Coordinates of C-alpha atoms and ligand atoms in Angstrom, one line a residue:
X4 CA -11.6 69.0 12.3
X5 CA -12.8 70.3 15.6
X6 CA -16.1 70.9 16.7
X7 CA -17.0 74.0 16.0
X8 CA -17.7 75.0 19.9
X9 CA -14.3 74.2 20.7
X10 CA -12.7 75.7 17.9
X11 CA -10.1 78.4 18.7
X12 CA -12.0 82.4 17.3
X13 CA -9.7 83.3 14.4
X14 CA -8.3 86.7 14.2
X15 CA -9.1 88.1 11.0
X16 CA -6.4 90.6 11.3
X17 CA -3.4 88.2 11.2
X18 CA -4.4 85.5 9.0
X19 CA -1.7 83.1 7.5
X20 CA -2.2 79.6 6.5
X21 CA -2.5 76.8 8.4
X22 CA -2.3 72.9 7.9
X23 CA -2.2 70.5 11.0
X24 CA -3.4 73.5 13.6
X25 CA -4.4 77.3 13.7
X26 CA -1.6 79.4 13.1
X27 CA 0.8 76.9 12.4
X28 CA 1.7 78.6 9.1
X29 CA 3.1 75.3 7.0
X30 CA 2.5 75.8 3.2
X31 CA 3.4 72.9 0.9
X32 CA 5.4 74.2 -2.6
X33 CA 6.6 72.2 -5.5
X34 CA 9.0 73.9 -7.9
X35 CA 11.8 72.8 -10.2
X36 CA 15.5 73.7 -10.1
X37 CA 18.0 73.7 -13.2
X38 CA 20.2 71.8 -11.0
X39 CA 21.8 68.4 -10.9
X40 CA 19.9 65.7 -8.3
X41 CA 21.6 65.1 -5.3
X42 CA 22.5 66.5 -1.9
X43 CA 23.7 69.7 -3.2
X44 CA 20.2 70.2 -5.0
X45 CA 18.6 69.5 -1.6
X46 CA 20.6 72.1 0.3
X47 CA 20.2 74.5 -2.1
X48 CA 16.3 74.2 -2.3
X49 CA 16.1 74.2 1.6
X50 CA 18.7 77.4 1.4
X51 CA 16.2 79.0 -1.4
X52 CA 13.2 78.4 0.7
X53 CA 14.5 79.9 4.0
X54 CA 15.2 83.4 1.1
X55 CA 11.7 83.3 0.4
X56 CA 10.9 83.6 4.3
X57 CA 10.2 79.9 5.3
X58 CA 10.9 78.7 9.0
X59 CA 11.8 75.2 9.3
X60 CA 12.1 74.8 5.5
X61 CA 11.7 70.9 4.7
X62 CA 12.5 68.8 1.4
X63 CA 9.5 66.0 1.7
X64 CA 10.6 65.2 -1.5
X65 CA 13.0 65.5 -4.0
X66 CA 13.5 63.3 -7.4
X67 CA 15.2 63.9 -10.9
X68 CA 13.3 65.5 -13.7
X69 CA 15.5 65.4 -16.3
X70 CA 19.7 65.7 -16.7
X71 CA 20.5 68.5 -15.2
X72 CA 17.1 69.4 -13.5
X73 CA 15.4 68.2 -9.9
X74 CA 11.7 68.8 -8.6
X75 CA 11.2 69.5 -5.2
X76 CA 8.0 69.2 -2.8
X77 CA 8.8 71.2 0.6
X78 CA 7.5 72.4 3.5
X79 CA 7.9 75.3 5.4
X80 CA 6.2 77.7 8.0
X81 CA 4.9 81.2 6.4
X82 CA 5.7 84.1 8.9
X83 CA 3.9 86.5 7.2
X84 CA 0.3 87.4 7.9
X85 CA -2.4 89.1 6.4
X86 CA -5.4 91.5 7.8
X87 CA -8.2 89.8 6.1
X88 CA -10.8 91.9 7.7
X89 CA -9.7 95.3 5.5
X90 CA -10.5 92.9 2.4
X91 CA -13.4 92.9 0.0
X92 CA -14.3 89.9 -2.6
X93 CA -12.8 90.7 -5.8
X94 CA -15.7 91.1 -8.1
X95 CA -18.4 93.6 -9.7
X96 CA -20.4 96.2 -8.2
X97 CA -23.0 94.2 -10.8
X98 CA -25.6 91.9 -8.7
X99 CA -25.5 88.5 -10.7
X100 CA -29.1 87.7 -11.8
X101 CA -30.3 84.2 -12.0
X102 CA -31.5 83.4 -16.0
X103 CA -34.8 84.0 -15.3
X104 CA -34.3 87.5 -14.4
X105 CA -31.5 87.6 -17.1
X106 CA -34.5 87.0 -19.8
X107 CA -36.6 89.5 -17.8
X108 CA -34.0 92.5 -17.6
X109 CA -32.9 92.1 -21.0
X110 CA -36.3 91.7 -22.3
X111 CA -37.1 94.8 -20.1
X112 CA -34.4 97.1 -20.8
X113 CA -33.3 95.8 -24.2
X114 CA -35.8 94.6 -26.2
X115 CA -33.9 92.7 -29.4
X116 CA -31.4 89.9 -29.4
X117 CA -28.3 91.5 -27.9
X118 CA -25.6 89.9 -30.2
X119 CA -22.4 88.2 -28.6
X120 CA -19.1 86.8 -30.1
X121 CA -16.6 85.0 -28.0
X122 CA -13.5 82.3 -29.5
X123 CA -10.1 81.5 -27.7
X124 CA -7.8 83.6 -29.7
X125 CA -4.2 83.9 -30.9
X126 CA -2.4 80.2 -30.4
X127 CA -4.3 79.3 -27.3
X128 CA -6.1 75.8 -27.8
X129 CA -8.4 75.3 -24.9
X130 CA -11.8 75.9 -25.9
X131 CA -13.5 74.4 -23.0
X132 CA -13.9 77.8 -20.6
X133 CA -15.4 79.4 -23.8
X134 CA -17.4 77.0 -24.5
X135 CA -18.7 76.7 -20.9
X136 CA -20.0 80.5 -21.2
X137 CA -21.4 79.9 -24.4
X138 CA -23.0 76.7 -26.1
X139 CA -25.6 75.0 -24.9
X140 CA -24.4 72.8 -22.5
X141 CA -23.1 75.1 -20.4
X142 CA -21.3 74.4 -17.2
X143 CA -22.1 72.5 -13.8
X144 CA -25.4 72.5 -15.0
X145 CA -25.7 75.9 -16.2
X146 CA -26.7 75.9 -20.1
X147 CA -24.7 78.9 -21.9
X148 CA -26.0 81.7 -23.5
X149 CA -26.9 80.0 -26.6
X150 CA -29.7 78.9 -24.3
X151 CA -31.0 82.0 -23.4
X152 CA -33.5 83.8 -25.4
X153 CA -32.5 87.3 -25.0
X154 CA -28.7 86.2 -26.6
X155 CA -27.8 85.6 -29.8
X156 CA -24.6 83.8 -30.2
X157 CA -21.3 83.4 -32.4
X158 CA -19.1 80.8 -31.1
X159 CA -15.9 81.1 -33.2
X160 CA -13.5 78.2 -31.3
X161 CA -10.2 78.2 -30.4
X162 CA -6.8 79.5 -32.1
X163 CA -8.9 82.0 -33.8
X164 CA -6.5 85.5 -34.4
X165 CA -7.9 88.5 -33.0
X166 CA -8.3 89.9 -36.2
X167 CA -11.0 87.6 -37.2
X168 CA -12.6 88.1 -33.9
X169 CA -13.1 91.6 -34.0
X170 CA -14.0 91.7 -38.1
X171 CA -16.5 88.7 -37.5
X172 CA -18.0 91.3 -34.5
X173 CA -18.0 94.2 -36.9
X174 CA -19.7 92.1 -39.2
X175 CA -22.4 90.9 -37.3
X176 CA -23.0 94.5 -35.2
X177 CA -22.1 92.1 -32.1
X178 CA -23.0 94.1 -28.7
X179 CA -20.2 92.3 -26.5
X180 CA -16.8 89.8 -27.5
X181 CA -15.8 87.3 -25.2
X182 CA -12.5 86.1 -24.7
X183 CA -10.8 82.9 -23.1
X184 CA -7.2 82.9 -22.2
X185 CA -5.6 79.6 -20.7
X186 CA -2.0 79.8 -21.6
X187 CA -0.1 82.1 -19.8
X188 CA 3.5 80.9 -20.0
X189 CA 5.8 84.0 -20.6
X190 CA 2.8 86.6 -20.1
X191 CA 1.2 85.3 -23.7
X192 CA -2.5 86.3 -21.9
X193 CA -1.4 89.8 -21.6
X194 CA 0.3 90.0 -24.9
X195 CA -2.8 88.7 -26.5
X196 CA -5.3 90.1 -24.9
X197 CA -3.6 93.8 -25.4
X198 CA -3.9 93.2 -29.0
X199 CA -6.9 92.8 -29.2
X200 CA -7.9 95.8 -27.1
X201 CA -5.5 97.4 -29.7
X202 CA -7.7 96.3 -32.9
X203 CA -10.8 97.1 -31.8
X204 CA -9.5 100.7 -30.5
X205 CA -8.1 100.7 -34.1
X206 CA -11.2 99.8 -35.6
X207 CA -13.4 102.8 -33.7
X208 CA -15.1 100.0 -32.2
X209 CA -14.2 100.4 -28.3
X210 CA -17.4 102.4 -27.3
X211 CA -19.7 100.1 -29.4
X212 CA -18.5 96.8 -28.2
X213 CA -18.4 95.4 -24.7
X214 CA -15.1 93.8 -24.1
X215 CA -14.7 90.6 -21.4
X216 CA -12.2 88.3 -20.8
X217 CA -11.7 85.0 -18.9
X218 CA -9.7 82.5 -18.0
X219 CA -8.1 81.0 -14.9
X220 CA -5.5 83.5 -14.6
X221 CA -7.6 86.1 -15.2
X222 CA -8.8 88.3 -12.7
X223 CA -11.6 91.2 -13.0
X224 CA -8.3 93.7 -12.0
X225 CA -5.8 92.5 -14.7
X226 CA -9.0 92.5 -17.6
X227 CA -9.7 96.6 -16.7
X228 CA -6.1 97.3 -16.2
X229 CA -5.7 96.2 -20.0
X230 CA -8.7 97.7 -21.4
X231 CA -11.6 95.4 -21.3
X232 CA -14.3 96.2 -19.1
X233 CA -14.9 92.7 -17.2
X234 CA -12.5 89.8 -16.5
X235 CA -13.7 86.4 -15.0
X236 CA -11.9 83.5 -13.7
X237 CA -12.5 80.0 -12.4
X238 CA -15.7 79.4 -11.1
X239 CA -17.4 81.5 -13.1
X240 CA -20.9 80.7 -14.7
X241 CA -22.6 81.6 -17.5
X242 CA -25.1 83.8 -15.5
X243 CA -22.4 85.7 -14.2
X244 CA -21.0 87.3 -17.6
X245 CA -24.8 87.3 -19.0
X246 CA -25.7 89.9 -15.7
X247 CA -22.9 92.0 -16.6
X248 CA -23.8 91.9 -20.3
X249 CA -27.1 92.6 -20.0
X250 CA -26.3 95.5 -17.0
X251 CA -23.6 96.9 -18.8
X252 CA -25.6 97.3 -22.4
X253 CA -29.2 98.6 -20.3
X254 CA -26.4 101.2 -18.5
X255 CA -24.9 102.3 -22.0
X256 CA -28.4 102.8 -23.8
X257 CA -29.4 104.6 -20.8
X258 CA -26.0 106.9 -21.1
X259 CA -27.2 107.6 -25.0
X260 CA -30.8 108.2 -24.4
X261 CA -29.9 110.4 -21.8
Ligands
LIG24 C1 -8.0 70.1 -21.3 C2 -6.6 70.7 -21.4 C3 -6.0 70.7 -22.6 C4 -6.6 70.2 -23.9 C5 -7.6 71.4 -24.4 C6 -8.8 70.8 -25.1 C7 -9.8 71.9 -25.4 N1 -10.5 71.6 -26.5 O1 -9.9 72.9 -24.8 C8 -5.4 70.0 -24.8 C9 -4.9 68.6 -24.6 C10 -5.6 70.3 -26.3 C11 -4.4 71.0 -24.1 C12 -3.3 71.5 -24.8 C13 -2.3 72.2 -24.2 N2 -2.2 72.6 -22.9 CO1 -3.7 72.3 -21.6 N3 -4.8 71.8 -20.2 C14 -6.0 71.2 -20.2 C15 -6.5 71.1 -18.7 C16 -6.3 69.7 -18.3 C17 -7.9 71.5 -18.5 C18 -8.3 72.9 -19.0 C19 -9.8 73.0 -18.9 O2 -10.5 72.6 -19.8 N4 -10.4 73.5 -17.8 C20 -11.9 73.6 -17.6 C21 -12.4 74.9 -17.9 C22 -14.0 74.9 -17.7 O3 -11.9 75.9 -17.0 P1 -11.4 77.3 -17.5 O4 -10.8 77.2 -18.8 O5 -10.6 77.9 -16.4 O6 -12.8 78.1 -17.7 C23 -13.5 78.6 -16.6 C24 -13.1 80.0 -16.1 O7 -11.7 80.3 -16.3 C25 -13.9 80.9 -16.9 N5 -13.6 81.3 -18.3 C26 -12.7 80.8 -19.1 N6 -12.7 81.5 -20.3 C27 -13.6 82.5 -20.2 C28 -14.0 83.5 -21.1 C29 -15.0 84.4 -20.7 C30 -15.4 85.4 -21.6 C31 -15.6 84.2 -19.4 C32 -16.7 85.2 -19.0 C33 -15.2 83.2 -18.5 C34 -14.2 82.4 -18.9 O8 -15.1 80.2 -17.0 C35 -14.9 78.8 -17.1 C36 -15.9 78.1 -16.3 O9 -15.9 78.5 -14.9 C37 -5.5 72.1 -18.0 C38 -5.1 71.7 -16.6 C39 -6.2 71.9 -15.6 N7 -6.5 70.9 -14.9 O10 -6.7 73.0 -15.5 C40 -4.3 72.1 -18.9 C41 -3.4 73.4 -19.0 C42 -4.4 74.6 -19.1 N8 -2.7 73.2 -20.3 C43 -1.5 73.7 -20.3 C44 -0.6 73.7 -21.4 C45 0.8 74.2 -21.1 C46 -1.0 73.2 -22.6 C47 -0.1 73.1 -23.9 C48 0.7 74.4 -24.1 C49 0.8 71.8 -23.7 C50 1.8 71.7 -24.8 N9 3.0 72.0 -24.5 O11 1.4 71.3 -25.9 C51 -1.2 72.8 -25.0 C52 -1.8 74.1 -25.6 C53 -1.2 74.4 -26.9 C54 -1.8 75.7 -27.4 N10 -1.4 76.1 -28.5 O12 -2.7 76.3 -26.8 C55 -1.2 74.3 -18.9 C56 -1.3 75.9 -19.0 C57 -0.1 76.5 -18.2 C58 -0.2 78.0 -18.4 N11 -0.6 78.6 -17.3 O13 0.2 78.5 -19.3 C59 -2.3 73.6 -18.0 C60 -2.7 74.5 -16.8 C61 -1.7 72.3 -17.6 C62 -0.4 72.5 -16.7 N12 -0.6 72.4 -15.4 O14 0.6 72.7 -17.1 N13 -4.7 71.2 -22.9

């Protein structure tokens, strides 16, 4: 890495990636082809590569997977760039609030336990991002919003259907539902997560209920685009879906006093 006085100024317009120098463009990619191993395979994953744009498209490695199948790692130079200065971060207009402030705002503009019910639904197993945002323990050092005064939570697990989700939230008179998505193989994110959008539509429930999703596919974009009103994705800490909560609720009381 170069000292930073000698380094070369970046132009933000025509960014593309780089590996041993600025601008060199290399990009490492792995993939799989149904194919046989052997010279053939090689050719044809250097031939595919040069499709997808790659200069100087290299096979640094190549081995059988199964019968039938070979994995590739490759290099290759991306000519493509992209103007990064006519790019904003992905995000909220919401300002995140440390938990201090959380307890303050909600206490402020909310006054009562705001209710919140969150699970890993349909067959999806991993439990761990849900559990990040809500038990105790938190993540990276950040307790969840079982720790927070101002939150009362319902954390129903993993492989739960939507259906029980959204009837345990009716039940409860639950102010927001969270929702982790990890498997996405053959779009089952966007299948799942429309449903439930669907049942709590069908159940009158959308203007009551603050939707948000998460997962590491998820992005704030894809959530809204299917109906929730917040989607977070790696990185994400507790504090980040407890600002929007809180904003979001204070924001929709204010819309019904008003
Ligand atoms: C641990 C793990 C498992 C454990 C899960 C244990 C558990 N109790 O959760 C076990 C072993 C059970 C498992 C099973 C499977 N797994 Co798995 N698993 C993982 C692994 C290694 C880590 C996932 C994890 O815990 N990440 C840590 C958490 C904290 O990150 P996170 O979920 O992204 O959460 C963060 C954000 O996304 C966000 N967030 C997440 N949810 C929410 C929700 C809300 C509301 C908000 C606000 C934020 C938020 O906040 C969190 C903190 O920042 C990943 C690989 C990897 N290294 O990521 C594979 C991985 C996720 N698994 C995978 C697969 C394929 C499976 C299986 C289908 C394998 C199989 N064929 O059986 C099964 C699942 C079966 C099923 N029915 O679901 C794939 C998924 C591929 C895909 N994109 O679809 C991965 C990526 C592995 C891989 N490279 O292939 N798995």
């Amino acid at each position: 890495m170069p000292e930073p006085s000698t380094r070369k100024p970046i132009d933000l317009s025509k960014v593309k990636p780089y590996a041993d120098h600025l601008g060199d463009g290399i990009v490492q990619m792995s993939f799989t082809l149904p194919v046989p191993y052997g010279l053939a395979a090689r050719k044809a994953a250097q031939e595919l590569a040069a499709k997808m744009g790659f200069e100087h498209p290299e096979v640094v490695h190549y081995q059988e997977l199964t019968d039938g199948y070979t994995y590739f790692v490759m290099f290759g130079e991306a000519t493509q760039t992209v103007d990064y200065s006519t790019l904003s971060d992905e995000g909220f207009d919401v300002e995140y609030m440390g938990e201090d402030e959380i307890e303050a705002f909600a206490n402020r503009r909310i006054g009562r336990p705001i209710v919140v019910v969150g699970a890993a639904t349909g067959t999806d197993t991993h439990s761990v991002g849900i559990d990040a945002m809500l038990n105790l323990k938190g993540f990276h050092g950040h307790h969840g919003l079982e720790g927070y005064k101002a939150f009362q939570t319902h954390n129903l697990g993993s492989q739960v259907p939507n259906s029980v989700l959204v009837s345990r939230a009716i039940d409860l008179d639950a102010d927001a539902i969270l929702v982790s998505q990890t498997v996405t193989q053959q779009n089952l994110h966007i299948a799942n997560l429309t449903e439930l959008v669907e049942i709590v539509e069908a159940e009158g429930r959308r203007k009551q209920l603050i939707l948000t999703c998460g997962g590491p596919r998820v992005s704030n974009e894809l959530a809204k685009e299917l109906g929730f009103d917040a989607g977070f994705s790696k990185g994400t800490y507790p504090h980040h879906v407890a600002s929007f909560i809180v904003r979001e609720l204070a924001a929709r009381i204010d819309r019904t006093d008003g």
